[in-house]
Short mmCIF file of C-alpha atoms in Angstrom, two decimals:
data_model
loop_
_atom_site.label_atom_id
_atom_site.label_comp_id
_atom_site.label_asym_id
_atom_site.label_seq_id
_atom_site.Cartn_x
_atom_site.Cartn_y
_atom_site.Cartn_z
CA MET A 331 28.05 31.08 1.71
CA SER A 332 26.77 31.83 5.03
CA ASP A 333 24.31 29.89 7.32
CA ALA A 334 21.28 31.94 6.45
CA SER A 335 22.10 31.44 2.98
CA THR A 336 22.28 27.79 2.87
CA ARG A 337 18.85 27.59 4.79
CA LEU A 338 17.38 29.80 2.01
CA ALA A 339 18.78 27.87 -0.66
CA LEU A 340 17.48 24.44 1.06
CA ARG A 341 14.26 26.02 1.69
CA ALA A 342 14.05 26.80 -1.99
CA VAL A 343 14.93 23.72 -3.46
CA LEU A 344 12.51 22.07 -0.81
CA ALA A 345 9.47 24.35 -2.30
CA ALA A 346 10.75 23.32 -5.98
CA VAL A 347 10.46 19.69 -5.32
CA PHE A 348 6.94 19.88 -3.35
CA VAL A 349 5.95 22.08 -6.35
CA PHE A 350 7.13 19.44 -8.96
CA LEU A 351 5.48 16.63 -7.02
CA TYR A 352 2.08 17.91 -5.97
CA VAL A 353 0.84 20.77 -8.57
CA PRO A 354 -0.04 18.01 -11.17
CA ILE A 355 -1.84 16.19 -8.39
CA ALA A 356 -3.54 19.47 -7.42
CA VAL A 357 -4.44 20.34 -11.09
CA LEU A 358 -5.83 16.79 -11.55
CA VAL A 359 -8.04 17.02 -8.54
CA ALA A 360 -9.38 20.33 -9.44
CA LEU A 361 -10.24 19.38 -13.38
CA SER A 362 -12.25 16.51 -11.54
CA PHE A 363 -14.66 18.93 -10.96
CA ASN A 364 -14.88 20.56 -14.12
CA GLU A 365 -18.16 20.93 -15.47
CA GLY A 366 -17.12 20.80 -19.38
CA GLY A 367 -16.22 17.66 -21.36
CA LEU A 368 -12.38 18.79 -22.03
CA PRO A 369 -9.84 17.66 -19.40
CA THR A 370 -7.76 20.55 -19.60
CA ALA A 371 -10.07 23.40 -19.98
CA TRP A 372 -11.56 24.71 -17.03
CA SER A 373 -15.45 25.82 -17.65
CA GLY A 374 -17.28 25.61 -14.39
CA PHE A 375 -17.72 23.74 -11.06
CA SER A 376 -19.59 20.53 -11.06
CA VAL A 377 -19.71 16.94 -9.52
CA LYS A 378 -21.41 15.47 -12.37
CA TRP A 379 -18.46 13.14 -13.12
CA TYR A 380 -18.42 11.64 -9.75
CA VAL A 381 -22.24 11.04 -9.95
CA SER A 382 -21.64 9.43 -13.79
CA LEU A 383 -18.94 7.52 -11.68
CA ALA A 384 -21.37 5.72 -9.64
CA SER A 385 -23.74 4.54 -12.68
CA ASN A 386 -20.59 3.12 -14.72
CA SER A 387 -20.90 -0.37 -14.34
CA ALA A 388 -17.21 -1.11 -15.29
CA ILE A 389 -15.72 0.89 -12.85
CA LEU A 390 -18.19 -0.29 -9.87
CA LEU A 391 -16.98 -3.99 -10.75
CA ALA A 392 -13.28 -3.00 -11.30
CA ALA A 393 -13.75 -1.03 -7.61
CA GLY A 394 -15.29 -4.25 -5.95
CA ASN A 395 -12.43 -6.38 -7.28
CA THR A 396 -9.97 -4.05 -5.85
CA LEU A 397 -11.48 -3.98 -2.29
CA VAL A 398 -11.60 -7.84 -2.48
CA VAL A 399 -8.13 -8.08 -3.38
CA ALA A 400 -6.81 -5.40 -1.14
CA LEU A 401 -8.72 -6.33 2.00
CA SER A 402 -7.83 -10.20 1.40
CA SER A 403 -4.24 -9.64 0.54
CA THR A 404 -4.16 -7.14 3.51
CA ALA A 405 -5.60 -9.54 5.93
CA ILE A 406 -3.32 -12.62 5.11
CA ALA A 407 -0.24 -10.49 4.85
CA THR A 408 -0.93 -8.79 8.33
CA VAL A 409 -1.05 -12.02 9.84
CA LEU A 410 2.05 -13.56 8.06
CA GLY A 411 4.03 -10.46 8.42
CA THR A 412 3.72 -10.16 12.00
CA LEU A 413 4.49 -13.77 12.35
CA LEU A 414 7.60 -13.19 10.06
CA ALA A 415 8.80 -10.30 12.17
CA LEU A 416 8.32 -11.74 15.45
CA GLY A 417 10.22 -15.17 14.37
CA ILE A 418 13.07 -13.03 13.22
CA GLU A 419 13.15 -10.99 16.13
CA MET A 420 13.03 -13.72 18.42
CA ARG A 421 16.29 -15.37 16.71
CA ARG A 422 19.09 -15.46 18.90
CA SER A 423 21.43 -14.98 15.90
CA LYS A 424 20.63 -12.69 13.12
CA SER A 425 21.37 -13.65 9.60
CA ARG A 426 22.23 -11.02 7.07
CA GLY A 427 21.07 -13.77 4.32
CA LEU A 428 17.64 -13.97 5.77
CA GLU A 429 17.72 -10.06 6.18
CA ALA A 430 17.84 -9.96 2.56
CA LEU A 431 15.45 -12.69 1.70
CA VAL A 432 12.95 -11.10 3.39
CA PHE A 433 13.51 -7.54 2.08
CA ALA A 434 13.69 -8.67 -1.48
CA PRO A 435 10.03 -8.17 -2.52
CA MET A 436 10.44 -4.59 -1.54
CA ILE A 437 13.85 -4.20 -3.57
CA ILE A 438 12.84 -6.25 -6.69
CA PRO A 439 11.33 -4.06 -9.26
CA ASP A 440 7.68 -4.67 -9.83
CA ILE A 441 8.20 -5.78 -13.60
CA VAL A 442 10.46 -8.52 -12.52
CA LEU A 443 8.43 -9.75 -9.53
CA ALA A 444 5.37 -9.72 -11.78
CA ILE A 445 6.97 -11.74 -14.55
CA ALA A 446 8.50 -14.08 -11.84
CA LEU A 447 5.06 -14.66 -10.34
CA LEU A 448 3.36 -15.20 -13.62
CA SER A 449 5.99 -17.83 -14.39
CA PHE A 450 5.48 -19.60 -11.21
CA PHE A 451 1.45 -19.70 -11.76
CA ALA A 452 2.04 -20.83 -15.23
CA ALA A 453 4.42 -23.64 -13.94
CA LEU A 454 1.89 -24.77 -11.59
CA ASP A 455 -0.93 -24.26 -14.27
CA VAL A 456 -2.83 -22.17 -11.85
CA THR A 457 -5.90 -20.51 -13.24
CA MET A 458 -5.50 -16.61 -13.22
CA GLY A 459 -8.13 -14.63 -11.50
CA LEU A 460 -8.33 -12.77 -8.34
CA HIS A 461 -7.28 -15.29 -6.15
CA THR A 462 -3.72 -15.05 -7.85
CA ILE A 463 -3.83 -11.47 -7.64
CA VAL A 464 -4.19 -11.77 -3.96
CA ALA A 465 -1.61 -14.03 -3.63
CA ALA A 466 0.65 -11.92 -5.61
CA HIS A 467 0.07 -8.85 -3.47
CA VAL A 468 0.51 -10.89 -0.45
CA VAL A 469 4.19 -11.60 -1.55
CA PHE A 470 5.20 -8.00 -1.43
CA ASN A 471 2.87 -6.88 1.27
CA LEU A 472 4.11 -9.47 3.61
CA ALA A 473 7.65 -7.63 3.40
CA PHE A 474 6.15 -4.30 4.17
CA VAL A 475 4.39 -5.23 7.15
CA SER A 476 7.24 -7.04 8.59
CA ALA A 477 9.51 -3.94 8.37
CA VAL A 478 6.53 -1.99 10.08
CA VAL A 479 6.24 -4.43 12.71
CA ARG A 480 9.90 -5.19 13.43
CA ALA A 481 10.28 -1.08 14.12
CA ARG A 482 8.53 -1.56 16.87
CA LEU A 483 9.95 -4.73 18.15
CA LYS A 484 13.08 -3.19 18.14
CA SER A 485 12.23 -1.39 21.45
CA PHE A 486 10.14 -4.08 22.93
CA ASP A 487 10.93 -5.32 26.21
CA TRP A 488 11.10 -9.25 26.06
CA SER A 489 11.37 -9.47 29.65
CA MET A 490 7.57 -9.08 29.81
CA VAL A 491 7.35 -12.28 27.66
CA GLU A 492 9.77 -13.99 30.10
CA ALA A 493 7.88 -12.83 33.23
CA SER A 494 4.40 -13.90 31.73
CA ALA A 495 6.02 -17.45 30.98
CA ASP A 496 7.24 -17.47 34.62
CA LEU A 497 3.72 -16.82 36.02
CA GLY A 498 2.64 -19.60 34.37
CA ALA A 499 0.94 -18.13 31.23
CA SER A 500 0.87 -20.25 27.78
CA GLY A 501 2.59 -18.98 24.85
CA LEU A 502 -0.98 -18.29 23.19
CA THR A 503 -1.98 -16.43 26.17
CA THR A 504 1.34 -14.53 26.35
CA PHE A 505 0.94 -13.36 22.96
CA ARG A 506 -2.84 -12.31 23.32
CA ARG A 507 -2.55 -10.47 26.27
CA VAL A 508 1.34 -9.22 26.23
CA THR A 509 3.00 -8.83 22.96
CA LEU A 510 0.04 -8.21 20.78
CA PRO A 511 -1.23 -5.21 22.74
CA ALA A 512 2.03 -3.55 22.65
CA ILE A 513 2.74 -4.01 18.96
CA LEU A 514 -0.86 -3.60 17.74
CA PRO A 515 -0.40 0.01 16.70
CA SER A 516 2.45 -1.22 14.16
CA VAL A 517 0.44 -3.85 13.22
CA VAL A 518 -2.46 -1.49 12.21
CA ALA A 519 0.15 0.66 10.53
CA GLY A 520 1.70 -2.06 8.60
CA ALA A 521 -2.07 -3.33 7.75
CA LEU A 522 -2.75 0.40 6.44
CA ILE A 523 0.29 0.44 4.40
CA ALA A 524 -0.24 -2.89 2.67
CA PHE A 525 -3.93 -1.95 1.78
CA THR A 526 -2.78 1.47 0.31
CA LEU A 527 -0.33 -0.66 -1.84
CA SER A 528 -2.72 -3.29 -2.81
CA VAL A 529 -5.30 -0.46 -3.76
CA ASP A 530 -2.82 1.28 -6.01
CA GLU A 531 -0.59 -1.51 -7.56
CA PHE A 532 -1.08 -1.82 -11.37
CA ILE A 533 1.87 -4.06 -12.71
CA ILE A 534 1.59 -7.05 -10.93
CA ALA A 535 -2.12 -7.23 -10.83
CA PHE A 536 -1.65 -6.60 -15.00
CA PHE A 537 0.36 -9.96 -15.26
CA THR A 538 -1.23 -12.04 -12.86
CA ALA A 539 -4.98 -11.33 -13.42
CA GLY A 540 -5.63 -13.73 -16.39
CA ALA A 541 -8.01 -12.91 -19.41
CA GLY A 542 -11.73 -11.48 -18.89
CA ARG A 543 -13.17 -8.49 -17.17
CA SER A 544 -14.28 -10.52 -14.06
CA SER A 545 -10.59 -10.01 -12.49
CA ILE A 546 -9.89 -6.52 -13.37
CA THR A 547 -8.84 -4.14 -10.61
CA LEU A 548 -9.39 -0.19 -10.78
CA PRO A 549 -5.79 0.57 -11.71
CA MET A 550 -6.40 -1.96 -14.70
CA GLN A 551 -9.73 -0.29 -15.38
CA ILE A 552 -7.96 3.21 -15.37
CA TYR A 553 -5.14 1.98 -17.74
CA SER A 554 -7.82 0.69 -20.14
CA MET A 555 -10.03 4.24 -20.01
CA LEU A 556 -6.51 6.18 -20.56
CA ARG A 557 -6.09 4.25 -23.84
CA PHE A 558 -9.14 6.44 -25.19
CA GLY A 559 -7.82 9.53 -24.11
CA ILE A 560 -8.04 11.64 -20.59
CA THR A 561 -11.81 12.71 -19.63
CA PRO A 562 -12.95 14.45 -16.52
CA GLU A 563 -14.52 10.86 -15.41
CA ILE A 564 -10.84 9.54 -15.26
CA ASN A 565 -9.75 12.47 -13.30
CA ALA A 566 -12.83 11.70 -10.82
CA LEU A 567 -11.64 8.22 -10.28
CA ALA A 568 -8.07 9.37 -10.09
CA THR A 569 -9.02 11.91 -7.37
CA LEU A 570 -11.18 9.00 -5.27
CA VAL A 571 -7.96 6.88 -5.74
CA ILE A 572 -5.59 9.75 -4.09
CA ALA A 573 -8.03 10.28 -1.37
CA VAL A 574 -7.98 6.53 -0.21
CA SER A 575 -4.56 6.57 -0.47
CA VAL A 576 -3.96 9.78 1.45
CA VAL A 577 -6.27 8.76 4.04
CA ALA A 578 -4.89 5.42 4.75
CA LEU A 579 -1.38 6.55 4.28
CA THR A 580 -1.74 9.29 6.97
CA ILE A 581 -3.34 6.95 9.59
CA SER A 582 -0.79 4.48 9.41
CA GLN A 583 2.08 7.44 9.66
CA ARG A 584 0.47 8.23 13.12
CA LEU A 585 0.22 4.97 14.21
CA ASN A 586 3.65 4.63 13.44
CA ARG A 587 4.90 7.51 14.85
CA GLY A 588 3.55 6.86 18.11
CA THR A 589 5.32 3.33 18.23
CA ILE A 590 8.65 4.42 17.35
CA GLY A 591 8.09 7.08 20.06
CA GLN A 592 7.56 4.43 22.64
#
């Protein structure tokens, strides 16, 4: 097979993959503007399902809970993940065991991690609620933030830290004036990834939320609505979740691309 034929075949496979991945999402977005009540039959353009979402108290409560969980877990995971990345990269000797331990939450299946966290909270006799969801999300978000920040630290010039210390700056001043500005784009990128993962996450939140509607998140609300059938309102809600995720990931990728290129 010639090079031209190989390239053509690869492009065809790539196009098929993109069609398989994104056509269903495009159909969902289109049907969220469907005027009729049937979720699969187009009957005209309308935004009434988005207006309906704004007056649905259950969805608004779930959206508020999701924001609380996402913002809280992102803030905690960003701080801890950044400090973890700095601590690992500053070690003189690298340990593969430590590397595996840090990346374990990214590799372990969500269902296994959810069961482990549920067992842990039950063993401690902790009452389930939004606080346990936040703690659970911090566990796996921390690994993603650490990975993104460490990618920037691989090319960081540590001699600047030594020069700052030689000039009499304290460790805190060096971090605030030298280290943090250099890694800030990667820190923000990691935070955006953590926020996106927290907004979309369902399994771990479902296992660690406890009973009652006071701790239900948006993915859990969507799941409960799906049990009664797909409606254009669900399509509209899913479209908004997709939009938030795409925007956050796009910004994160742009920031991360800039840090890798430095």
